[in-house]
XYZ file of C-alpha atoms in Angstrom:
600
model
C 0.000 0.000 0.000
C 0.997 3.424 -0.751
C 1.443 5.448 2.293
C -0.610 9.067 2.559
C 2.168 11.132 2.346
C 3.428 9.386 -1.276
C -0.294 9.963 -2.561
C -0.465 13.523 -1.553
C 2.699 14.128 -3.300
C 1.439 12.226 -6.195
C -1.799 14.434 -6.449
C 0.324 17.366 -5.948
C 2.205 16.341 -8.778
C -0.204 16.145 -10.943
C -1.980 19.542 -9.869
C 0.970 21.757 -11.159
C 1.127 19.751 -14.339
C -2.585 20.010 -15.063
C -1.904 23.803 -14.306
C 1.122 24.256 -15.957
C -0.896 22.873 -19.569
C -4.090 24.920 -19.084
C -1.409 28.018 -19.350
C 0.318 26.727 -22.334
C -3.267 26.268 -24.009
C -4.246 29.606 -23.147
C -0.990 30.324 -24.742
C -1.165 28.648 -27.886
C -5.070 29.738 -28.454
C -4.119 33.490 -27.901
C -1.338 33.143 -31.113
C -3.404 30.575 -33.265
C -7.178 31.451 -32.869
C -8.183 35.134 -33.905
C -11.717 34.770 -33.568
C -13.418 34.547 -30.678
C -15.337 31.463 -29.510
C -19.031 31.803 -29.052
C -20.448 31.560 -25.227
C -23.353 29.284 -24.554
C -25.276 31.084 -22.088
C -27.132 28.178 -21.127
C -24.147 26.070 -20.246
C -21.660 25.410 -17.696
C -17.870 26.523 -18.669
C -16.343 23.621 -20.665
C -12.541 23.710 -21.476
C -12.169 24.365 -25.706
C -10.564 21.299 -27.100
C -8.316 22.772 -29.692
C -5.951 20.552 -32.276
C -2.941 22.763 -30.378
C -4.295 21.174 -27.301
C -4.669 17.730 -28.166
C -0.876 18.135 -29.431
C 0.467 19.262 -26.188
C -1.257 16.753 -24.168
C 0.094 14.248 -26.338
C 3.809 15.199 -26.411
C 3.889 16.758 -22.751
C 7.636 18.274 -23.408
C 8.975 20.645 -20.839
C 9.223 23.902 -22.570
C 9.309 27.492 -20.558
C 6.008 29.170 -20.975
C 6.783 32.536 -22.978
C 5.580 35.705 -21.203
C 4.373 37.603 -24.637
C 2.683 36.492 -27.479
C 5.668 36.750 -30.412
C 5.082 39.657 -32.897
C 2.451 39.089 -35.515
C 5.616 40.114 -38.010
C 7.392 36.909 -37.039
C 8.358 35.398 -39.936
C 8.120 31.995 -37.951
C 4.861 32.885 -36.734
C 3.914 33.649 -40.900
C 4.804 30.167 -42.020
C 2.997 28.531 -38.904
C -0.485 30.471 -39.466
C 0.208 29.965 -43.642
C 0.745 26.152 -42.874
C -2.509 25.818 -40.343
C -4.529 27.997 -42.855
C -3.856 25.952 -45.845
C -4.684 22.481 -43.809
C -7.756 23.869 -42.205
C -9.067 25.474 -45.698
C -7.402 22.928 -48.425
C -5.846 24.070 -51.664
C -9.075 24.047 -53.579
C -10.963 26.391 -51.295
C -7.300 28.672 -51.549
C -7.729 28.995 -55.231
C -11.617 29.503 -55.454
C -11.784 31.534 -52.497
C -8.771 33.854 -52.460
C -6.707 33.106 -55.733
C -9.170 33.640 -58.185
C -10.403 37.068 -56.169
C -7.173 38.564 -56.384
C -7.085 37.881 -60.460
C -10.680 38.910 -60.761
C -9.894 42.708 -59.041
C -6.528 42.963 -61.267
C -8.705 41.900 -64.396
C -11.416 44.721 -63.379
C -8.676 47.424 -63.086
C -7.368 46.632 -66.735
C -10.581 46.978 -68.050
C -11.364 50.068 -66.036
C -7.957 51.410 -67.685
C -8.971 50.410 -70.922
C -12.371 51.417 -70.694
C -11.092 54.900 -70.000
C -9.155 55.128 -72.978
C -11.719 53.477 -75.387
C -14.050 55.906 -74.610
C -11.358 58.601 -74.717
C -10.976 57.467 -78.119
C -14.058 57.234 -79.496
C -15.745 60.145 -77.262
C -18.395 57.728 -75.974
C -19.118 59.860 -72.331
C -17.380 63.478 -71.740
C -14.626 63.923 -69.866
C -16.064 64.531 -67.200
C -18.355 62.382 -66.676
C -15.767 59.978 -67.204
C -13.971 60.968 -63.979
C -16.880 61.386 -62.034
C -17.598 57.644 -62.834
C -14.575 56.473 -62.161
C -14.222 58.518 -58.765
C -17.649 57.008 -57.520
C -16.371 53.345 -58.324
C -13.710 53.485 -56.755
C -15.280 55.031 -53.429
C -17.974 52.373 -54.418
C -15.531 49.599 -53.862
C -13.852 50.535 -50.896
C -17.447 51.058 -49.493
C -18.698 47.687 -50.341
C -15.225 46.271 -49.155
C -15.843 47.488 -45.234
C -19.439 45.974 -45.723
C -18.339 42.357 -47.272
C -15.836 42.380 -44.171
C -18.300 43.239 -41.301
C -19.699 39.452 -42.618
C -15.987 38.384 -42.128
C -15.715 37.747 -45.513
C -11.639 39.416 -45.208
C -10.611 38.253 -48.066
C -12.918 39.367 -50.909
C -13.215 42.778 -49.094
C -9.701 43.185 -49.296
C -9.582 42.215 -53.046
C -12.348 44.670 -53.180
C -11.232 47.380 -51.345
C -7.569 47.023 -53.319
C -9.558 47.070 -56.736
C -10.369 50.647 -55.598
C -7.812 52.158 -54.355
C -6.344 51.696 -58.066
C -8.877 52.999 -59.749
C -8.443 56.207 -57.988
C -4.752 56.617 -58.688
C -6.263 55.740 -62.661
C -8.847 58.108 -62.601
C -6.697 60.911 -60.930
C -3.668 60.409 -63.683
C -6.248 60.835 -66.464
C -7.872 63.575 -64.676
C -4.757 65.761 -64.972
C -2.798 64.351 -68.073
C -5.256 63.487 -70.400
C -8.469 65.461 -70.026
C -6.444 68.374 -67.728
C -9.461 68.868 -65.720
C -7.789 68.998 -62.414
C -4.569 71.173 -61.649
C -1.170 69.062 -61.361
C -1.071 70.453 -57.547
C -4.876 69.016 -56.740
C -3.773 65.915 -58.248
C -0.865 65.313 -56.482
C -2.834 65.923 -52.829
C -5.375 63.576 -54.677
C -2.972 60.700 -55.288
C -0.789 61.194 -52.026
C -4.118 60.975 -49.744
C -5.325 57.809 -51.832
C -1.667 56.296 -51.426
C -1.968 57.039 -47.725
C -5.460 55.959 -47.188
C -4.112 52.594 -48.969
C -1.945 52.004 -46.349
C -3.966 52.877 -43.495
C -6.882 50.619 -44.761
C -4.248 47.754 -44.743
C -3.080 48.346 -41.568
C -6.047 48.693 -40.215
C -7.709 45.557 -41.779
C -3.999 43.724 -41.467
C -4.434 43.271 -45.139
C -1.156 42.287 -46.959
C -2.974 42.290 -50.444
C -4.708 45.536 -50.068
C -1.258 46.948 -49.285
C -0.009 44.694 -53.019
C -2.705 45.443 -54.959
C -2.738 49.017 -53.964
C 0.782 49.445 -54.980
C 0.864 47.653 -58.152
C -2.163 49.807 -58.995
C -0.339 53.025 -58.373
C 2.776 51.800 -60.110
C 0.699 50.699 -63.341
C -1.189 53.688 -63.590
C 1.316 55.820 -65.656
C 1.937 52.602 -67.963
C -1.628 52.085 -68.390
C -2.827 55.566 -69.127
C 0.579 55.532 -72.029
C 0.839 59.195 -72.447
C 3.488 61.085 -73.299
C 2.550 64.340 -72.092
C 2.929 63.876 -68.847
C 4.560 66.228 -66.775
C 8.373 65.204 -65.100
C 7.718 66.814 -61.472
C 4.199 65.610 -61.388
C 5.327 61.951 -61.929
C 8.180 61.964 -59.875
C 6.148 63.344 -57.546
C 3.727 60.578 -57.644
C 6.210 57.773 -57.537
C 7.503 59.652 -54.568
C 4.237 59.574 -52.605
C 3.876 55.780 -53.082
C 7.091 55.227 -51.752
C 6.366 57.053 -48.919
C 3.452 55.270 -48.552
C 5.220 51.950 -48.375
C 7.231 53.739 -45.972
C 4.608 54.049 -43.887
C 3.199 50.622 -43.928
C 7.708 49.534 -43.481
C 6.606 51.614 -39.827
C 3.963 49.123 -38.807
C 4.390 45.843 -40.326
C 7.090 43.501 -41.924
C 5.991 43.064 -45.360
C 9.461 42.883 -47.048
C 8.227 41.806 -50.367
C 5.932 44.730 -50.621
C 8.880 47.128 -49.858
C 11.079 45.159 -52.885
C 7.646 45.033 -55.030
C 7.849 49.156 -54.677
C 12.003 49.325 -55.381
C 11.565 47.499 -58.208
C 8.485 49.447 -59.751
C 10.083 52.755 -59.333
C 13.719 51.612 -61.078
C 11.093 50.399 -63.643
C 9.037 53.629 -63.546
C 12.182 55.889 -63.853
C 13.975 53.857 -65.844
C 10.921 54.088 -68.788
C 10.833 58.112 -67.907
C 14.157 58.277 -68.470
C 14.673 56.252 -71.636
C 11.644 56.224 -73.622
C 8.500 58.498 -73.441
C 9.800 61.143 -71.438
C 13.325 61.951 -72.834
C 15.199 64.121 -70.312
C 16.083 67.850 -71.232
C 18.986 69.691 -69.888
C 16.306 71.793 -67.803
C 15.100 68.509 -66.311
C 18.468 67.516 -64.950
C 18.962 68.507 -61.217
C 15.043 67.678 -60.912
C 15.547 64.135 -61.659
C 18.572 64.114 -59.347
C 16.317 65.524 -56.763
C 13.852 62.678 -57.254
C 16.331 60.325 -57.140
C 18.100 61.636 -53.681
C 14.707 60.929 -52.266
C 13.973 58.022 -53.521
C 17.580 56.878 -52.364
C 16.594 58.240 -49.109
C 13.219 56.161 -49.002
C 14.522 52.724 -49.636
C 17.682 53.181 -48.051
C 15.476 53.458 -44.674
C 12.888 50.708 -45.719
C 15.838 48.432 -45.597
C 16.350 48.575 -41.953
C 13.488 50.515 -40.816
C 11.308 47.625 -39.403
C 14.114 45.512 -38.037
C 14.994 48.426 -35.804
C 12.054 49.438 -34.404
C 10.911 46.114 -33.716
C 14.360 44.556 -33.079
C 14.554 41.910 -35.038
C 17.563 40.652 -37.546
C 18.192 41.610 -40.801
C 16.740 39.175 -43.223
C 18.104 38.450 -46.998
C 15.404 40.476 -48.410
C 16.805 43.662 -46.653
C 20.325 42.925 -47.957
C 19.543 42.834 -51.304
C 17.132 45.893 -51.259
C 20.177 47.904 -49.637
C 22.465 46.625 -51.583
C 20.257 47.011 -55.471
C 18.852 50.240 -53.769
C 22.523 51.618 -53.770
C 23.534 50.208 -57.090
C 20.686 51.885 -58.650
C 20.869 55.308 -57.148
C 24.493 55.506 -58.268
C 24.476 54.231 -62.262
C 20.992 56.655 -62.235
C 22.593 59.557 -60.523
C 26.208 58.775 -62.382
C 23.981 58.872 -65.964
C 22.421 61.775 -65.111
C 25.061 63.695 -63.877
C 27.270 62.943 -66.902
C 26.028 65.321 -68.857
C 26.939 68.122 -67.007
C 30.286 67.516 -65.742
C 32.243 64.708 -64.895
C 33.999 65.600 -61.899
C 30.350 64.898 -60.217
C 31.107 61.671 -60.213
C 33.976 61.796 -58.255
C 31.860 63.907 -55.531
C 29.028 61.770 -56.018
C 31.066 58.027 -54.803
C 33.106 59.786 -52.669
C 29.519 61.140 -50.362
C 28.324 57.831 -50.856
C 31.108 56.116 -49.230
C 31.353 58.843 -46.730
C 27.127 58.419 -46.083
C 27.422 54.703 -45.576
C 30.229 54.732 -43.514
C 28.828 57.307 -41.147
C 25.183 55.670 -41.234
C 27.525 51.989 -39.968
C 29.657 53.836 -37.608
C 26.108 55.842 -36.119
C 24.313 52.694 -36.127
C 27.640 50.777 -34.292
C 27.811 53.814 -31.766
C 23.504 53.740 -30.854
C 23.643 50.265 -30.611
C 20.812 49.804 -33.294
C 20.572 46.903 -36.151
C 22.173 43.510 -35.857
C 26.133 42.452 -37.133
C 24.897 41.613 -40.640
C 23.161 45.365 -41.143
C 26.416 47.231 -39.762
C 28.884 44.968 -42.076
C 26.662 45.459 -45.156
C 26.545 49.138 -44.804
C 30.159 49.571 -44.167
C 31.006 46.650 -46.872
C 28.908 49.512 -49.054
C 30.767 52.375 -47.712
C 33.898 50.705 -48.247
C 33.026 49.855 -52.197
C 32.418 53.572 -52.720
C 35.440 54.442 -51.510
C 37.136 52.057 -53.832
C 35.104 53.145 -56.564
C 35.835 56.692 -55.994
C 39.925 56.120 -55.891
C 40.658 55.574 -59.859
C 38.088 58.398 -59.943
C 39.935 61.345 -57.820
C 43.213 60.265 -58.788
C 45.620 59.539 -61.810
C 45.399 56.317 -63.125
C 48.925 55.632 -62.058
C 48.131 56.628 -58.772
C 44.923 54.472 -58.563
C 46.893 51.375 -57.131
C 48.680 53.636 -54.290
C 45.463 55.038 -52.807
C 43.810 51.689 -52.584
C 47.246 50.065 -51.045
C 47.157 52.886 -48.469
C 42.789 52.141 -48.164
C 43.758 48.411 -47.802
C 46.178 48.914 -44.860
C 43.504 51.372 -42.781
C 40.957 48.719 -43.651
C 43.313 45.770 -42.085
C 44.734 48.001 -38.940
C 41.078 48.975 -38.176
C 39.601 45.394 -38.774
C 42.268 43.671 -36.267
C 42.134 46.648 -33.947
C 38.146 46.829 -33.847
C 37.667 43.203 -33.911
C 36.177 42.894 -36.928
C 37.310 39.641 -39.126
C 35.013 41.328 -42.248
C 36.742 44.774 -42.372
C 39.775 42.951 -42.572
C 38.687 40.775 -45.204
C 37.989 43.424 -46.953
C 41.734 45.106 -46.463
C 43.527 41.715 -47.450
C 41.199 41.340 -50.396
C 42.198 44.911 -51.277
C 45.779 44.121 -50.375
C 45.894 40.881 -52.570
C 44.967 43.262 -55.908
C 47.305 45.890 -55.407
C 49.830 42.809 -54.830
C 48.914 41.176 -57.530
C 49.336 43.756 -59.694
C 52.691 44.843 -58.811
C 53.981 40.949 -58.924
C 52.626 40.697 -62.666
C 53.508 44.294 -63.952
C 56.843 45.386 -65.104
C 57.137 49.358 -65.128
C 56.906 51.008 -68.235
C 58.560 54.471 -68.571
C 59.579 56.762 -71.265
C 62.948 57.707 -69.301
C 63.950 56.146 -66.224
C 62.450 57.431 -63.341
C 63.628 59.485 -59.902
C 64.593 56.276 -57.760
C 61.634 55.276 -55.213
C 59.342 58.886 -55.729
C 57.360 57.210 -57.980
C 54.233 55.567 -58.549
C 55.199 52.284 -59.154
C 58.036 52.187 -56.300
C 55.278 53.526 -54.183
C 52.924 51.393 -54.733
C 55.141 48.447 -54.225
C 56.378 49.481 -51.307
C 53.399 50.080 -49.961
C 52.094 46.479 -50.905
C 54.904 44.872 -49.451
C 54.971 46.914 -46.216
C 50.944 46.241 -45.800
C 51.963 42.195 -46.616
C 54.922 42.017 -43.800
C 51.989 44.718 -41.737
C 49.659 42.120 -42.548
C 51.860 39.711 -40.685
C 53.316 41.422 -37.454
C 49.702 42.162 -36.516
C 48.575 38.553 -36.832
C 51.762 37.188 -35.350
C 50.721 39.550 -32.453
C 47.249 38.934 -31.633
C 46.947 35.375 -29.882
C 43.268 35.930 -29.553
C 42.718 35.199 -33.142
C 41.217 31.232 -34.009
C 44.001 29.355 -35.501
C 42.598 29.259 -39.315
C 43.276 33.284 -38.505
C 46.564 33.374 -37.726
C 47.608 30.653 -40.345
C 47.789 33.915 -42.650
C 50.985 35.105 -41.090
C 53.636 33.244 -42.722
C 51.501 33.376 -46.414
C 51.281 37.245 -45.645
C 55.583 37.011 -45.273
C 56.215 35.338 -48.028
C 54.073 37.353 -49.816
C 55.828 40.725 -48.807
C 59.561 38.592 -49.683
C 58.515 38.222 -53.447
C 57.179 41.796 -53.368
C 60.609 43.206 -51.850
C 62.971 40.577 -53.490
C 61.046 42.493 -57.698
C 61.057 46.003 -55.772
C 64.824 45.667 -54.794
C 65.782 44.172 -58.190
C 63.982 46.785 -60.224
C 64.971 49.802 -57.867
C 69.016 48.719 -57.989
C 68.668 48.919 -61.769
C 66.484 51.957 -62.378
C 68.946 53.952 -59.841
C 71.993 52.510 -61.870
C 70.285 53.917 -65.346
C 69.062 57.083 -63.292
C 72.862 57.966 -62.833
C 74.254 56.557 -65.781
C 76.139 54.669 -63.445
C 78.205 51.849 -66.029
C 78.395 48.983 -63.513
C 77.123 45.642 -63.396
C 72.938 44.972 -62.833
C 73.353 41.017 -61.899
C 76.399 42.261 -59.647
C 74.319 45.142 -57.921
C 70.726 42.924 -57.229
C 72.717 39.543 -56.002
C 74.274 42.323 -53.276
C 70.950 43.938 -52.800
C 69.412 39.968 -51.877
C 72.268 39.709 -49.740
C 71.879 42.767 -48.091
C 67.836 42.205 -48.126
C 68.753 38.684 -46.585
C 70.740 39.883 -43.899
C 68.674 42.374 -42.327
C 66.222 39.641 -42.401
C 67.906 37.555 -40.175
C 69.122 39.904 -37.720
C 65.437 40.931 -37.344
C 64.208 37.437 -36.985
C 67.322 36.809 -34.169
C 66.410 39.952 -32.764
C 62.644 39.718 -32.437
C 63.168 35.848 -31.815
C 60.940 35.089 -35.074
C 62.030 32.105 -36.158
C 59.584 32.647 -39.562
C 62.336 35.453 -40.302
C 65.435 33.703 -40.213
C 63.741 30.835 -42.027
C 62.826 32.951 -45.257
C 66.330 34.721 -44.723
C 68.330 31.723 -45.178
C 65.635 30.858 -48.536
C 67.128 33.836 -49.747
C 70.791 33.439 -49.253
C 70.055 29.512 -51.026
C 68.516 31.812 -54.361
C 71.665 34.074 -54.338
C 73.743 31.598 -54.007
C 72.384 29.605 -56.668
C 71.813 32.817 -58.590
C 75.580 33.771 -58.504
C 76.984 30.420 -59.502
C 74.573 29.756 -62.303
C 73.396 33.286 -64.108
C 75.793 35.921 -63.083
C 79.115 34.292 -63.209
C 78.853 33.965 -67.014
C 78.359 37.678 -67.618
C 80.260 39.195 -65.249
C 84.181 39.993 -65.778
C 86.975 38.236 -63.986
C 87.490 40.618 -61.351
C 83.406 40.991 -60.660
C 83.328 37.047 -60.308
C 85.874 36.971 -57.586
C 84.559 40.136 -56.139
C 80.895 38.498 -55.598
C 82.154 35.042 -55.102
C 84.410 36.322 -51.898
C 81.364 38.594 -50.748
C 78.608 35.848 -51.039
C 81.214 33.091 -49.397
C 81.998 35.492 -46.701
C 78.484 36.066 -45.871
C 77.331 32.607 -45.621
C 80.353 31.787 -43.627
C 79.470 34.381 -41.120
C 76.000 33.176 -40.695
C 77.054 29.919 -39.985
C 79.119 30.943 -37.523
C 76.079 33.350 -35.719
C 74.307 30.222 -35.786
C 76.858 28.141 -34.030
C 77.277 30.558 -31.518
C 74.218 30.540 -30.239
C 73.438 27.027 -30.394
C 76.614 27.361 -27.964
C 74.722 29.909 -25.685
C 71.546 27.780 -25.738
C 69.827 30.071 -27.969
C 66.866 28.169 -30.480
């Protein structure tokens, strides 16, 4: 028999689990179940068996009990009501019931649109009347749409109320380009309160296709109507209120798609204005480059806008609408400012790199956005910056500038922490590198001995390599795949050093017109190269050091006995052979001394 004690234990047991589910179904019915549950007024209070429920009781695993409801943004919370949506309606009643409303409201706008310009063309109703009509269906179907949803029919009133919206923007367009019946000013309050009222109704009604179909409507309005008359400020204008519109709905929900559906509309919109119907004058220049800026500005925010506010991380769809958002502002804003004077383009990458860079270092400093927003924006400032380079300077000085932009970019990346930034500065590094490895120097005369542009840029590659290497060799914090790049980074800088020292000992020798032998002069220059090498490496105790020095003293030597020994005269042979001998000699003996002293 059990005693009393076990049993009360038992039951008390049992108590706090019963308790602790009722509080995790509350939970779960609070996220998954928006309606409410009618009250039978006649009957006692029963528990509500839900499918949630049944699930819990079933697989009774210990999970805390979160204290608030996650964020109808989620995008976890998305694919969980999308997946219990589509098993609780089926794919049929999706298609018939939500699908095919969606097609049916697009259908009625294009033959709204077309109906206006049929009877535009054949004068069927006056122009007026024609507006009037179209005003009073739209109003009519945002109407109807609030009355279809009070008999929770949400998804045909949103369709509906969608279907209107567009209409407007189509009515107002006509209004004002092709019947000029309304001033561009009254239009342009017309369209920016039916953009806004667009977004408030799909707030209000949490209505993801009212916010879609609105925007698509307003974006295929000025394709629709086709005209060619239309005026350049009032259509900038236009697009501009829309994407301020979106802007608004970025505020209050997390509809990324819809903020990519608008990006992509306007670089169509523009693009079209640009291009085709409406050719650009000179007079029109600094107003599309105002249009732009604010367009810039627009989806520039909308890429981090929501994350911020509501604190969540940056998603794929925000990288790539920062990153396309500043691709397209710049080949827009560098083809438009072409034609007035091409040292804007220099100004314009070199703000753009300094905007980014601020915005990262702002955002780094308030403590606002996740890693992956701060690295993209500085990755962006720090492409500008590149761009601008070959842009402010010389071609010849191109490589320079971005050696001396590589080595901030590594120094700042170790010091701050930041494995990307420093990415970024070796990636920079290997280039400039790379191009002074496979490029011999091509002057008309021979240049003044290190001032100038090649020595400098080699030099300043093979400093940032051997830079490169000190500050990994110094930083034992750093995982070991890190700090595997200091002896690649050393070698590196030797090559680099070893074609610097050979070109610089003959350029000075033709500089002078000094007659004296060029194989003669570099093998002294390696030798001299490898010895301050190795007293370095004894000095600092880098064993790395000594080992590359005595690689280098092997090449002489073999590059004395086979290549220069043939060219050189009698008394250069012996000359080099006694210097070279000598040398190694003394090493050897360095060596043996301190394995005598108990050095390494």
């Amino acid at each position: 028999m059990v005693d009393d004690n076990t049993m009360l234990e038992k039951i008390k047991s049992l108590s706090l689990e019963i308790e602790e589910l009722k509080n995790r179904v509350a939970v779960l019915e609070d996220v998954f179940c928006k309606e409410e549950v009618p009250v039978n007024n006649h009957a006692t209070d029963i528990p509500v068996v839900t499918a949630a429920s049944i699930n819990v009781q079933k697989n009774p695993v210990k999970t805390e009990i979160p204290n608030q409801v996650r964020p109808s943004g989620s995008p976890n919370l998305i694919k969980e009501n999308l997946a219990n949506k589509f098993n609780e309606t089926g794919l049929e009643n999706i298609i018939g019931g939500t699908w095919l409303n969606r097609i049916g409201i697009i259908v009625i706008f294009f033959g709204a649109a077309y109906f206006l310009k049929y009877s535009f063309d054949n004068k069927w109703i006056g122009e007026l009347a024609r507006i009037i009509i179209g005003y009073i269906s739209g109003i009519a179907l945002i109407a109807c749409s609030e009355l279809v949803l009070r008999r929770k029919y949400s998804y045909f009133a949103q369709g509906f109320t969608g279907g209107g919206i567009g209409i407007i923007y189509l009515t107002t367009f006509a209004a004002v380009n092709f019947y000029h019946l309304m001033y561009p000013s009254v239009a342009f309050a017309v369209m920016v309160f039916t953009a806004f009222s667009g977004g408030i109704l799909a707030v209000h009604n949490d209505g993801y296709s009212i916010a879609v179909l609105s925007a698509l409507g307003g974006f295929l309005t000025p394709f629709l109507i086709g005209s060619t008359e239309a005026r350049p400020l009032l259509l900038l204008s236009y697009i501009a209120a829309l994407n301020l519109a979106v802007l608004y709905l970025a505020y209050n929900k997390n509809w990324r798609s819809l903020n990519l559906l608008a990006f992509f509309s306007t670089a169509l919109v523009y693009t079209v204005y640009h291009f085709n119907a409406y050719s650009v004058a000179d007079k029109n220049l600094w107003l599309n480059q105002v249009f732009l800026t604010i367009y810039f500005i627009i989806f520039g925010t909308l890429s981090f806008f929501y994350n911020i506010r509501h604190n969540e991380k940056t998603s794929a769809r925000d990288i790539a609408l920062l990153l396309l958002n500043a691709a397209f502002f710049y080949i827009s804003a560098s083809n438009n400012l072409d034609n007035v004077n091409e040292d804007w383009l220099d100004l314009l990458a070199v703000t753009l790199a300094l905007v980014y860079m601020a915005l990262a270092v702002f955002l780094h400093k308030r403590k606002l956005g996740d890693r992956l927003l701060f690295l993209t924006i500085l990755g962006t400032g720090i492409a500008f910056a590149t761009i601008a380079v070959p842009l402010l300077f010389d071609q010849n000085w191109t490589y320079p500038a971005w050696a001396t932009e590589a080595l901030v970019l590594v120094y700042a990346g170790i010091k701050g922490g930041n494995i990307w930034v420093r990415r970024a500065g070796l990636i920079l590094l290997s280039l400039v590198g790379l191009e002074v490895f496979t490029r011999y120097p091509y002057f008309l005369k021979s240049p003044f001995p290190v001032l100038n542009h090649y020595s400098i840029t080699a030099c300043l590659a093979t400093i940032g390599f051997y830079f490169v290497a000190h500050m990994y060799f110094h930083r034992p914090e750093m995982t070991e795949k890190e700090r595997f790049k200091v002896w690649p980074a050393a070698i590196i800088a030797t090559v680099l050093a070893i074609k610097e020292i050979s070109w610089e000992v003959t350029n000075f020798l033709d500089y002078f017109n000094i007659n004296f032998s060029y194989n003669f002069s570099v093998s002294m220059a390696w030798v001299l190269f490898a010895v301050f090498l190795l007293l370095l490496g004894m000095k600092k105790d880098i064993k790395g050091f000594r080992y590359i020095s005595l690689s280098l003293f092997g090449l002489t030597t073999v590059k004395v006995m086979l290549f220069d020994l043939s060219g050189l005269a009698m008394i250069y042979r012996v000359l080099i052979l006694f210097i070279v001998g000598i040398v190694l000699v003394g090493v050897s003996f360095v060596y043996q001394k301190r394995d005598r002293t108990g050095g390494d």
